[in-house]
Short mmCIF file of C-alpha atoms in Angstrom, two decimals:
data_model
loop_
_atom_site.label_atom_id
_atom_site.label_comp_id
_atom_site.label_asym_id
_atom_site.label_seq_id
_atom_site.Cartn_x
_atom_site.Cartn_y
_atom_site.Cartn_z
CA UNK A 1 104.11 56.94 72.11
CA UNK A 2 102.89 55.95 68.67
CA UNK A 3 103.96 52.35 68.76
CA UNK A 4 102.36 49.16 69.80
CA UNK A 5 102.16 48.64 73.50
CA UNK A 6 101.56 45.26 75.00
CA UNK A 7 100.97 45.05 78.70
CA UNK A 8 101.29 41.80 80.51
CA UNK A 9 100.06 40.98 83.93
CA UNK A 10 102.35 41.68 86.82
CA UNK A 11 105.46 41.71 84.73
CA UNK A 12 108.03 44.34 85.55
CA UNK A 13 108.92 46.03 82.34
CA UNK A 14 112.62 46.71 82.27
CA UNK A 15 112.31 50.32 82.94
CA UNK A 16 115.34 51.97 81.51
CA UNK A 17 114.22 51.31 77.93
CA UNK A 18 110.77 52.63 78.83
CA UNK A 19 112.32 55.79 80.18
CA UNK A 20 114.18 56.26 76.92
CA UNK A 21 110.91 56.00 75.02
CA UNK A 22 109.41 58.67 77.24
CA UNK A 23 112.44 60.95 77.09
CA UNK A 24 110.33 63.59 75.35
CA UNK A 25 108.03 63.66 78.34
CA UNK A 26 111.02 63.92 80.67
CA UNK A 27 112.38 66.87 78.73
CA UNK A 28 108.95 68.54 78.76
CA UNK A 29 108.62 68.13 82.50
CA UNK A 30 112.07 69.54 83.23
CA UNK A 31 111.66 72.51 80.92
CA UNK A 32 108.13 73.34 82.01
CA UNK A 33 108.90 72.68 85.67
CA UNK A 34 111.62 75.30 85.55
CA UNK A 35 109.46 77.65 83.49
CA UNK A 36 106.60 77.50 85.96
CA UNK A 37 108.95 77.97 88.88
CA UNK A 38 110.77 80.93 87.46
CA UNK A 39 107.77 82.39 85.61
CA UNK A 40 109.53 84.96 83.53
CA UNK A 41 111.57 86.29 86.47
CA UNK A 42 115.27 86.20 87.26
CA UNK A 43 114.28 87.40 90.70
CA UNK A 44 112.89 83.95 91.34
CA UNK A 45 116.32 82.47 90.89
CA UNK A 46 117.85 85.00 93.24
CA UNK A 47 115.40 83.84 95.91
CA UNK A 48 116.65 80.28 95.39
CA UNK A 49 120.15 81.52 96.16
CA UNK A 50 119.09 83.43 99.25
CA UNK A 51 118.54 80.47 101.53
CA UNK A 52 121.93 78.76 101.06
CA UNK A 53 123.73 82.12 101.12
CA UNK A 54 122.13 82.96 104.44
CA UNK A 55 123.16 79.57 105.76
CA UNK A 56 126.73 80.06 104.60
CA UNK A 57 126.83 83.48 106.25
CA UNK A 58 125.49 82.01 109.49
CA UNK A 59 127.90 79.08 109.42
CA UNK A 60 130.81 81.43 108.73
CA UNK A 61 129.84 83.55 111.69
CA UNK A 62 129.31 80.64 114.06
CA UNK A 63 132.11 78.29 113.05
CA UNK A 64 134.47 80.98 111.90
CA UNK A 65 134.21 83.43 114.80
CA UNK A 66 132.54 81.67 117.68
CA UNK A 67 133.74 78.09 117.44
CA UNK A 68 136.75 79.35 115.53
CA UNK A 69 137.72 76.66 113.04
CA UNK A 70 141.10 77.73 111.74
CA UNK A 71 141.06 77.90 107.99
CA UNK A 72 142.16 80.45 105.45
CA UNK A 73 139.08 82.05 103.80
CA UNK A 74 136.70 79.84 105.75
CA UNK A 75 133.79 81.47 103.92
CA UNK A 76 135.21 80.08 100.65
CA UNK A 77 135.43 76.61 102.15
CA UNK A 78 131.81 76.79 103.18
CA UNK A 79 130.67 78.06 99.80
CA UNK A 80 132.52 75.26 98.06
CA UNK A 81 130.63 72.54 99.91
CA UNK A 82 127.39 73.94 101.17
CA UNK A 83 125.68 74.45 97.82
CA UNK A 84 126.24 70.81 96.95
CA UNK A 85 124.77 69.76 100.28
CA UNK A 86 121.86 72.11 99.79
CA UNK A 87 121.21 70.66 96.37
CA UNK A 88 121.21 67.12 97.73
CA UNK A 89 118.86 68.08 100.53
CA UNK A 90 116.39 69.84 98.24
CA UNK A 91 116.38 66.88 95.87
CA UNK A 92 115.73 64.37 98.62
CA UNK A 93 112.90 66.51 99.98
CA UNK A 94 111.45 66.72 96.49
CA UNK A 95 111.44 62.93 96.50
CA UNK A 96 108.92 62.98 99.32
CA UNK A 97 106.28 64.97 97.46
CA UNK A 98 106.93 64.60 93.74
CA UNK A 99 104.70 61.57 93.26
CA UNK A 100 101.83 62.94 95.34
CA UNK A 101 102.03 66.28 93.57
CA UNK A 102 101.44 64.62 90.23
CA UNK A 103 98.79 62.23 91.45
CA UNK A 104 96.20 63.25 88.91
CA UNK A 105 98.69 62.94 86.06
CA UNK A 106 99.66 59.44 87.18
CA UNK A 107 96.02 58.42 87.38
CA UNK A 108 95.27 59.75 83.94
CA UNK A 109 98.19 58.89 81.71
CA UNK A 110 100.33 55.82 81.46
CA UNK A 111 104.01 56.62 81.75
CA UNK A 112 106.91 55.32 83.83
CA UNK A 113 106.58 57.21 87.10
CA UNK A 114 110.34 57.35 87.62
CA UNK A 115 110.20 60.12 85.02
CA UNK A 116 108.75 62.34 87.72
CA UNK A 117 111.63 61.59 90.05
CA UNK A 118 114.21 62.05 87.31
CA UNK A 119 112.65 65.35 86.24
CA UNK A 120 112.88 66.65 89.80
CA UNK A 121 116.51 65.50 90.05
CA UNK A 122 117.48 67.01 86.72
CA UNK A 123 115.68 70.29 87.41
CA UNK A 124 117.58 70.61 90.65
CA UNK A 125 120.82 69.78 88.89
CA UNK A 126 120.21 72.51 86.33
CA UNK A 127 119.76 75.01 89.16
CA UNK A 128 122.86 73.67 90.90
CA UNK A 129 124.86 73.96 87.68
CA UNK A 130 123.99 77.65 87.45
CA UNK A 131 124.87 78.11 91.11
CA UNK A 132 128.19 76.35 90.51
CA UNK A 133 129.05 78.68 87.66
CA UNK A 134 128.41 81.64 89.94
CA UNK A 135 130.48 79.99 92.67
CA UNK A 136 133.36 79.39 90.29
CA UNK A 137 133.34 83.06 89.32
CA UNK A 138 133.16 84.30 92.92
CA UNK A 139 135.88 81.91 94.13
CA UNK A 140 138.15 82.64 91.18
CA UNK A 141 137.94 86.34 91.87
CA UNK A 142 137.85 86.55 95.66
CA UNK A 143 139.65 83.43 96.86
CA UNK A 144 141.98 81.98 94.22
CA UNK A 145 142.69 85.24 92.42
CA UNK A 146 143.04 83.13 89.31
CA UNK A 147 141.52 80.07 87.67
CA UNK A 148 143.11 76.86 88.97
CA UNK A 149 142.31 73.63 87.13
CA UNK A 150 140.19 72.32 90.00
CA UNK A 151 137.54 74.94 89.26
CA UNK A 152 137.15 73.83 85.66
CA UNK A 153 136.91 70.17 86.57
CA UNK A 154 134.04 70.70 89.02
CA UNK A 155 131.21 69.97 86.54
CA UNK A 156 132.45 66.37 86.28
CA UNK A 157 131.22 65.90 89.81
CA UNK A 158 127.67 66.47 88.58
CA UNK A 159 127.57 62.92 87.25
CA UNK A 160 128.04 61.06 90.55
CA UNK A 161 125.96 63.72 92.27
CA UNK A 162 123.01 63.10 89.97
CA UNK A 163 123.32 59.31 90.18
CA UNK A 164 123.56 59.30 93.94
CA UNK A 165 120.74 61.77 94.43
CA UNK A 166 118.39 60.07 92.00
CA UNK A 167 119.30 56.69 93.49
CA UNK A 168 118.17 57.90 96.89
CA UNK A 169 115.16 59.86 95.68
CA UNK A 170 113.62 56.79 94.10
CA UNK A 171 113.17 54.71 97.26
CA UNK A 172 112.32 57.85 99.23
CA UNK A 173 109.54 58.58 96.75
CA UNK A 174 108.24 55.03 97.07
CA UNK A 175 108.28 55.07 100.85
CA UNK A 176 106.60 58.48 100.87
CA UNK A 177 103.67 57.10 98.90
CA UNK A 178 102.97 54.48 101.54
CA UNK A 179 104.02 56.32 104.66
CA UNK A 180 102.92 59.91 105.06
CA UNK A 181 105.37 60.85 107.79
CA UNK A 182 108.45 60.35 105.61
CA UNK A 183 108.47 64.06 104.86
CA UNK A 184 108.66 64.75 108.59
CA UNK A 185 111.32 62.19 109.36
CA UNK A 186 113.63 63.07 106.48
CA UNK A 187 114.56 66.55 107.79
CA UNK A 188 115.61 65.02 111.09
CA UNK A 189 117.75 62.44 109.36
CA UNK A 190 119.32 65.01 107.07
CA UNK A 191 120.08 67.38 109.94
CA UNK A 192 122.00 64.63 111.71
CA UNK A 193 123.70 63.74 108.46
CA UNK A 194 124.73 67.35 107.98
CA UNK A 195 126.89 67.11 111.07
CA UNK A 196 128.19 63.67 110.20
CA UNK A 197 129.24 64.78 106.72
CA UNK A 198 132.27 67.03 106.25
CA UNK A 199 130.33 70.01 104.91
CA UNK A 200 131.62 72.71 107.24
CA UNK A 201 134.78 70.93 108.38
CA UNK A 202 137.50 68.82 106.82
CA UNK A 203 137.88 65.11 107.43
CA UNK A 204 141.42 65.62 108.68
CA UNK A 205 140.01 67.67 111.57
CA UNK A 206 138.25 64.57 112.82
CA UNK A 207 139.95 62.29 115.42
CA UNK A 208 141.99 59.67 113.57
CA UNK A 209 140.06 56.77 114.98
CA UNK A 210 136.86 58.06 113.39
CA UNK A 211 138.23 59.08 110.01
CA UNK A 212 137.81 55.69 108.26
CA UNK A 213 134.07 55.83 108.97
CA UNK A 214 133.70 58.75 106.66
CA UNK A 215 134.46 56.49 103.73
CA UNK A 216 131.15 54.78 104.40
CA UNK A 217 129.24 58.01 103.85
CA UNK A 218 128.73 58.54 100.11
CA UNK A 219 127.96 62.21 100.68
CA UNK A 220 131.34 62.58 102.37
CA UNK A 221 133.09 61.32 99.25
CA UNK A 222 131.29 63.90 97.14
CA UNK A 223 131.73 66.80 99.53
CA UNK A 224 135.45 66.18 99.90
CA UNK A 225 135.84 66.38 96.14
CA UNK A 226 133.82 69.56 95.88
CA UNK A 227 136.07 71.06 98.52
CA UNK A 228 139.17 69.88 96.70
CA UNK A 229 138.03 71.23 93.36
CA UNK A 230 136.49 74.53 94.40
CA UNK A 231 138.34 75.54 97.55
CA UNK A 232 141.75 73.92 97.07
CA UNK A 233 141.63 74.44 93.33
CA UNK A 234 143.10 71.00 92.74
CA UNK A 235 141.79 68.23 90.52
CA UNK A 236 140.42 65.43 92.75
CA UNK A 237 142.30 62.13 92.55
CA UNK A 238 141.14 59.59 90.01
CA UNK A 239 141.00 56.93 92.71
CA UNK A 240 138.55 58.93 94.77
CA UNK A 241 136.47 59.88 91.76
CA UNK A 242 136.22 56.26 90.63
CA UNK A 243 135.17 55.20 94.08
CA UNK A 244 132.53 57.89 94.20
CA UNK A 245 131.23 56.88 90.76
CA UNK A 246 131.09 53.25 91.85
CA UNK A 247 129.17 54.06 95.01
CA UNK A 248 126.81 56.40 93.17
CA UNK A 249 126.14 53.80 90.49
CA UNK A 250 125.41 51.11 93.05
CA UNK A 251 123.09 53.49 94.89
CA UNK A 252 121.27 54.22 91.64
CA UNK A 253 120.89 50.59 90.63
CA UNK A 254 119.68 49.49 94.06
CA UNK A 255 117.39 52.50 94.47
CA UNK A 256 115.87 51.95 91.05
CA UNK A 257 115.34 48.25 91.71
CA UNK A 258 113.50 49.04 94.93
CA UNK A 259 111.41 51.63 93.17
CA UNK A 260 110.45 49.21 90.40
CA UNK A 261 109.55 46.48 92.84
CA UNK A 262 106.81 48.61 94.34
CA UNK A 263 106.00 50.79 91.35
CA UNK A 264 102.73 49.15 90.40
CA UNK A 265 101.44 48.97 93.94
CA UNK A 266 102.38 52.59 94.52
CA UNK A 267 100.43 53.62 91.42
CA UNK A 268 97.22 52.51 93.05
CA UNK A 269 97.59 54.07 96.47
CA UNK A 270 95.03 56.80 96.94
CA UNK B 1 96.75 57.80 60.18
CA UNK B 2 97.22 54.28 58.83
CA UNK B 3 96.03 51.55 61.19
CA UNK B 4 98.71 49.11 62.31
CA UNK B 5 98.26 45.70 60.76
CA UNK B 6 99.03 42.34 62.25
CA UNK B 7 100.95 39.91 60.10
CA UNK B 8 98.16 38.14 58.24
CA UNK B 9 94.53 38.39 59.29
CA UNK B 10 93.87 42.02 58.43
CA UNK B 11 93.98 44.93 60.86
CA UNK B 12 94.78 44.09 64.48
CA UNK B 13 92.11 44.97 67.04
CA UNK B 14 92.66 48.31 68.70
CA UNK B 15 92.19 46.94 72.22
CA UNK B 16 92.08 43.38 73.49
CA UNK B 17 91.44 42.24 77.04
CA UNK B 18 92.01 38.54 77.64
CA UNK B 19 91.07 36.97 80.93
CA UNK B 20 91.64 40.28 82.65
CA UNK B 21 91.16 40.48 86.39
CA UNK B 22 91.88 43.38 88.69
CA UNK B 23 92.33 42.95 92.38
CA UNK B 24 92.26 45.76 94.88
CA UNK B 25 92.69 45.46 98.60
CA UNK B 26 90.12 46.54 101.08
CA UNK B 27 91.96 47.66 104.20
CA UNK B 28 90.54 47.18 107.62
CA UNK B 29 93.72 48.63 109.00
CA UNK B 30 96.44 50.27 107.04
CA UNK B 31 99.68 51.45 108.58
CA UNK B 32 100.39 54.84 107.12
CA UNK B 33 103.30 56.13 109.11
CA UNK B 34 106.85 54.93 109.52
CA UNK B 35 106.59 55.34 113.24
CA UNK B 36 103.64 53.02 113.39
CA UNK B 37 105.43 50.58 111.11
CA UNK B 38 108.31 50.52 113.52
CA UNK B 39 106.06 50.05 116.53
CA UNK B 40 104.10 47.26 114.95
CA UNK B 41 107.19 45.45 113.78
CA UNK B 42 108.66 45.55 117.26
CA UNK B 43 105.45 44.36 118.85
CA UNK B 44 105.01 41.66 116.19
CA UNK B 45 101.59 42.99 115.23
CA UNK B 46 100.35 42.81 111.64
CA UNK B 47 101.23 45.84 109.55
CA UNK B 48 98.15 45.74 107.36
CA UNK B 49 94.84 43.99 107.84
CA UNK B 50 93.31 43.65 104.43
CA UNK B 51 91.38 41.41 102.12
CA UNK B 52 91.40 41.26 98.33
CA UNK B 53 88.41 42.43 96.34
CA UNK B 54 88.17 41.73 92.66
CA UNK B 55 86.94 44.79 90.82
CA UNK B 56 87.03 42.83 87.58
CA UNK B 57 87.11 39.12 86.81
CA UNK B 58 87.50 37.18 83.62
CA UNK B 59 87.09 40.16 81.33
CA UNK B 60 87.16 39.22 77.66
CA UNK B 61 86.79 42.15 75.35
CA UNK B 62 87.95 42.93 71.86
CA UNK B 63 87.50 46.33 70.27
CA UNK B 64 88.24 46.65 66.59
CA UNK B 65 89.86 49.66 65.05
CA UNK B 66 87.36 52.32 64.17
CA UNK B 67 84.72 51.17 66.66
CA UNK B 68 82.97 53.53 69.06
CA UNK B 69 82.15 51.79 72.30
CA UNK B 70 80.50 52.90 75.51
CA UNK B 71 81.08 51.16 78.83
CA UNK B 72 77.90 51.26 80.86
CA UNK B 73 77.28 50.30 84.43
CA UNK B 74 76.40 51.40 87.93
CA UNK B 75 78.94 53.28 89.98
CA UNK B 76 81.46 50.81 91.27
CA UNK B 77 80.69 48.24 88.59
CA UNK B 78 84.23 48.28 87.24
CA UNK B 79 83.77 50.32 84.08
CA UNK B 80 86.25 53.04 85.04
CA UNK B 81 88.68 50.38 86.18
CA UNK B 82 88.34 48.78 82.76
CA UNK B 83 89.08 52.07 81.07
CA UNK B 84 92.11 52.65 83.22
CA UNK B 85 93.41 49.19 82.42
CA UNK B 86 93.04 50.00 78.74
CA UNK B 87 94.84 53.28 79.30
CA UNK B 88 97.71 51.52 81.01
CA UNK B 89 97.22 53.45 84.21
CA UNK B 90 96.47 50.20 86.03
CA UNK B 91 98.24 46.92 85.46
CA UNK B 92 96.01 43.84 85.37
CA UNK B 93 96.28 41.41 88.27
CA UNK B 94 95.46 38.59 85.86
CA UNK B 95 95.31 38.30 82.13
CA UNK B 96 96.58 40.54 79.39
CA UNK B 97 95.63 43.94 78.04
CA UNK B 98 96.90 44.75 74.59
CA UNK B 99 96.54 48.00 72.73
CA UNK B 100 97.66 48.75 69.21
CA UNK B 101 98.39 52.21 67.98
CA UNK B 102 98.77 55.49 69.79
CA UNK B 103 96.45 56.03 72.68
CA UNK B 104 95.23 59.14 74.47
CA UNK B 105 93.13 58.97 77.60
CA UNK B 106 91.24 61.77 79.32
CA UNK B 107 90.45 60.35 82.71
CA UNK B 108 90.82 63.09 85.23
CA UNK B 109 89.95 66.59 84.25
CA UNK B 110 92.95 68.81 83.92
CA UNK B 111 95.47 66.11 84.78
CA UNK B 112 98.76 67.66 83.81
CA UNK B 113 97.38 71.20 83.80
CA UNK B 114 99.54 73.64 85.72
CA UNK B 115 97.18 76.01 87.55
CA UNK B 116 99.59 78.95 87.37
CA UNK B 117 100.01 78.78 83.61
CA UNK B 118 97.52 80.24 81.14
CA UNK B 119 95.22 78.22 78.93
CA UNK B 120 97.53 78.70 75.96
CA UNK B 121 100.57 77.55 77.90
CA UNK B 122 98.70 74.56 79.20
CA UNK B 123 97.76 73.59 75.66
CA UNK B 124 101.46 73.48 74.87
CA UNK B 125 102.27 71.56 78.02
CA UNK B 126 99.38 69.14 77.83
CA UNK B 127 100.02 68.54 74.16
CA UNK B 128 103.64 67.75 74.92
CA UNK B 129 102.60 65.40 77.73
CA UNK B 130 100.27 63.61 75.34
CA UNK B 131 103.15 63.12 72.95
CA UNK B 132 102.36 65.78 70.38
CA UNK B 133 105.52 66.99 68.67
CA UNK B 134 106.29 70.71 68.54
CA UNK B 135 105.64 70.89 64.82
CA UNK B 136 102.22 69.29 65.03
CA UNK B 137 101.32 71.39 68.02
CA UNK B 138 102.08 74.64 66.20
CA UNK B 139 100.06 73.52 63.20
CA UNK B 140 97.04 72.51 65.27
CA UNK B 141 97.17 75.30 67.82
CA UNK B 142 94.49 77.35 66.07
CA UNK B 143 92.28 74.32 65.73
CA UNK B 144 92.58 73.56 69.42
CA UNK B 145 91.81 77.13 70.47
CA UNK B 146 88.86 77.27 68.13
CA UNK B 147 87.41 74.06 69.49
CA UNK B 148 87.90 75.00 73.12
CA UNK B 149 86.19 78.31 72.33
CA UNK B 150 87.42 80.04 75.46
CA UNK B 151 87.83 83.44 73.84
CA UNK B 152 89.95 85.83 75.91
CA UNK B 153 90.10 83.40 78.81
CA UNK B 154 92.76 81.50 76.95
CA UNK B 155 95.28 83.97 78.37
CA UNK B 156 94.17 83.67 81.99
CA UNK B 157 95.73 81.13 84.36
CA UNK B 158 93.91 77.85 84.42
CA UNK B 159 93.30 78.03 88.15
CA UNK B 160 90.50 80.46 87.43
CA UNK B 161 88.73 78.12 85.03
CA UNK B 162 85.47 76.39 85.78
CA UNK B 163 85.43 72.64 85.41
CA UNK B 164 83.51 73.04 82.16
CA UNK B 165 86.25 75.23 80.76
CA UNK B 166 88.92 72.78 81.80
CA UNK B 167 86.97 69.99 80.16
CA UNK B 168 86.79 71.90 76.91
CA UNK B 169 90.49 72.63 76.93
CA UNK B 170 91.51 69.07 77.84
CA UNK B 171 89.17 67.59 75.33
CA UNK B 172 90.28 69.97 72.58
CA UNK B 173 93.91 69.02 73.03
CA UNK B 174 93.23 65.30 73.38
CA UNK B 175 91.20 65.13 70.21
CA UNK B 176 93.61 67.25 68.20
CA UNK B 177 96.47 64.94 69.11
CA UNK B 178 94.72 62.65 66.62
CA UNK B 179 95.47 59.40 68.41
CA UNK B 180 94.48 56.05 66.99
CA UNK B 181 92.56 55.30 70.16
CA UNK B 182 90.78 57.81 72.40
CA UNK B 183 89.52 56.95 75.86
CA UNK B 184 87.19 59.29 77.73
CA UNK B 185 86.09 58.79 81.32
CA UNK B 186 82.90 60.71 82.06
CA UNK B 187 84.51 63.99 81.02
CA UNK B 188 81.73 64.88 78.66
CA UNK B 189 79.34 65.15 81.58
CA UNK B 190 81.04 68.32 82.70
CA UNK B 191 80.31 70.44 79.68
CA UNK B 192 77.04 72.13 78.78
CA UNK B 193 74.71 70.88 76.09
CA UNK B 194 76.28 73.05 73.41
CA UNK B 195 79.73 71.70 74.22
CA UNK B 196 78.46 68.16 74.24
CA UNK B 197 76.98 68.58 70.80
CA UNK B 198 80.26 70.01 69.54
CA UNK B 199 82.03 67.01 71.00
CA UNK B 200 79.65 64.64 69.29
CA UNK B 201 80.37 66.41 66.02
CA UNK B 202 84.13 66.40 66.50
CA UNK B 203 84.11 62.78 67.59
CA UNK B 204 82.09 62.02 64.50
CA UNK B 205 84.98 63.36 62.43
CA UNK B 206 87.36 61.36 64.61
CA UNK B 207 85.30 58.27 63.88
CA UNK B 208 85.15 58.79 60.14
CA UNK B 209 88.93 59.27 60.13
CA UNK B 210 89.16 55.74 61.46
CA UNK B 211 89.79 56.46 65.13
CA UNK B 212 88.71 54.08 67.87
CA UNK B 213 86.70 55.51 70.75
CA UNK B 214 85.90 54.10 74.16
CA UNK B 215 83.87 56.19 76.58
CA UNK B 216 82.54 55.71 80.05
CA UNK B 217 79.35 57.65 80.53
CA UNK B 218 76.03 57.75 82.31
CA UNK B 219 74.50 59.99 79.68
CA UNK B 220 72.50 57.51 77.62
CA UNK B 221 71.04 59.86 75.01
CA UNK B 222 74.53 61.20 74.34
CA UNK B 223 76.17 57.81 73.95
CA UNK B 224 73.44 56.59 71.65
CA UNK B 225 74.50 59.39 69.32
CA UNK B 226 78.17 58.81 69.83
CA UNK B 227 78.68 55.06 69.90
CA UNK B 228 77.70 52.04 67.90
CA UNK B 229 78.43 49.43 70.54
CA UNK B 230 77.68 49.17 74.21
CA UNK B 231 79.27 47.00 76.88
CA UNK B 232 77.38 46.65 80.14
CA UNK B 233 79.61 45.84 83.09
CA UNK B 234 78.10 44.87 86.39
CA UNK B 235 79.95 43.85 89.52
CA UNK B 236 83.18 43.29 87.63
CA UNK B 237 81.84 41.20 84.76
CA UNK B 238 80.54 41.90 81.30
CA UNK B 239 76.82 41.30 81.40
CA UNK B 240 75.96 42.35 77.88
CA UNK B 241 77.89 43.37 74.79
CA UNK B 242 76.18 44.47 71.62
CA UNK B 243 74.62 47.32 69.64
CA UNK B 244 74.39 50.41 71.78
CA UNK B 245 70.62 50.83 71.66
CA UNK B 246 69.93 47.27 72.75
CA UNK B 247 72.44 47.41 75.56
CA UNK B 248 71.33 50.84 76.72
CA UNK B 249 67.70 49.71 76.81
CA UNK B 250 68.58 46.59 78.74
CA UNK B 251 70.70 48.60 81.14
CA UNK B 252 67.88 51.06 81.76
CA UNK B 253 65.47 48.22 82.35
CA UNK B 254 67.93 46.59 84.70
CA UNK B 255 68.38 49.79 86.67
CA UNK B 256 64.63 50.31 86.88
CA UNK B 257 64.28 46.88 88.42
CA UNK B 258 66.80 47.89 91.00
CA UNK B 259 69.19 45.11 89.93
#
C-alpha cells in the first residue's frame, strides 16, 4: 500500500491485479479469522465437525435403514460427499453476511471488497482441507483397508471447489447487500439443491431419462468426483475433471464480473 | 520517509481533487427484498423511486506534502464525504481524486477491531490491516502501547473498551504506521483533553517528519493548534480555503449568523 494510487471517476479497476496488491491483507484476514474463530481451542474445531457428522449419521439411518438404499458401507459413501456439500453450503451462507459483517472496515479503509469474500472462501477451504485429511484417514482404515490412489488425489478437487464456491459467493454477496432477504431465501434454495444433487445417492440410481440433467448441475460434477476419489478409491477421469474445471472457471469469471459491476454502488449502501 | 517526486516540478502534491463531484441517491422508495423485487417486476411497478443529490460539486483542492489541513463545515456539508473520497472509500461520481504516497485513514472508530481479541492482538491485526509489515510492527509495538497508555487493559478484550480507549488504540496504531498521509475523521473528539493534547504533540512530530495531515473536526481550538490551513465546505462546495485562523474565524462568524 505504499505506492501511488490514482483513482479515476467511475472506472472499474481491473480487480485481479488489485487483489494481488492486497494479498497481505487477504492473508491477514484468513489467518486472523481462523484465529478468532478457534481462539486457542481445538475443541472449537471439533464443534465444527459435529454438525456434518450428525447429519451423516442421520442420513445413514434414514436412507440406509428406512429408505434402504443398497450400497456397501453406505456410511462411507455419505462421508465422502457430505463434507464437500457442507463446505459449499457454509461458504455460500457466509457470502450473505460477510460484507455486512465488515461494514465498518469497508467504510474506513480502501481495499478491494472481494478480499472479504475470498478470505471467507479460503478460510472455509482450510477447514475443509483438515476435514478431508481426517476423512481420508477414517476411510482408509475403516472402508478401504488400505490407501488407494483416489484418496491421495482428492486434494486436487479443492481447486475447482474453491473457484466454483468463490464464483457463486461473489454475486450472492452483492445481492445480499441490496436485498436483505437473500439470507432467508438461500437456505430454501440450497435445501432443494441438496436433493437435486447426488450427495446421498449416485447418479446411476436416477431414472435414465433424467441422468443427462445432472451434467447441468456444477455441484453434481464435483460431488461425483469426491465420491469416486474417496469412496471408490479411484482417480476421477481427466475428462470429467477438465469439465469441472471449465465450469468452475466460467462460474468464477462471471461471478466476479457481476460483483465488479455493482461493487462501487454496494460500497455505499447503508 | 522520502516524499514521492513527480518527474520535473518538484514534489507531487499529496492529494489532488479535480472537478470532483459526488452523487448520492435519496430514496423515496427502495426495494429491499427479493420477494418485493419479484412482485414489482411482475406488476411492472418501479423498483426504486429515487432522485440524485449531489453531496459535492466541482471540488478543486490541492494539498501539498507536509501540509496540515482541517476541513470545516456544518454537519451534512460534505466534509466527511470529501475525506472519504480522499481515503478511497468512496469513488467520485465526477472528476478525479489522486493521492501520492501511502495513506492511512481513521474514519470509523475501531473499524477492523475484533471485539473478542485483546487490545494487544488488535494492535497486531489493525497494524496488519493498515499495511504494517511484521518487522515494523514488532519494532513499534512498545511505542504503540506507550502512546495508547491503556496499562493493564491492553490484555482485555476490546469489547470492554470505552470509545475513548478504542480511539486511543486506533490512533496509536494509525500514527505509528508512519504513513505519508494521515486522514482523521472526528476521532479526536472522542478522547479526553489529556489524550487530545498528546495527539497534538504526536501529530506535531508527524508533521515535522514531513507527513501530510487532513482532519475533519468541529473542535476549533484544537485544530488551530494542529493545522496550518483550513478549508470551509458548505453545501458541497468549498467556500473558503486559507490559513486556519482566518477560515476558522470566518466559519464561526458564519455559524453565528445562522448561515
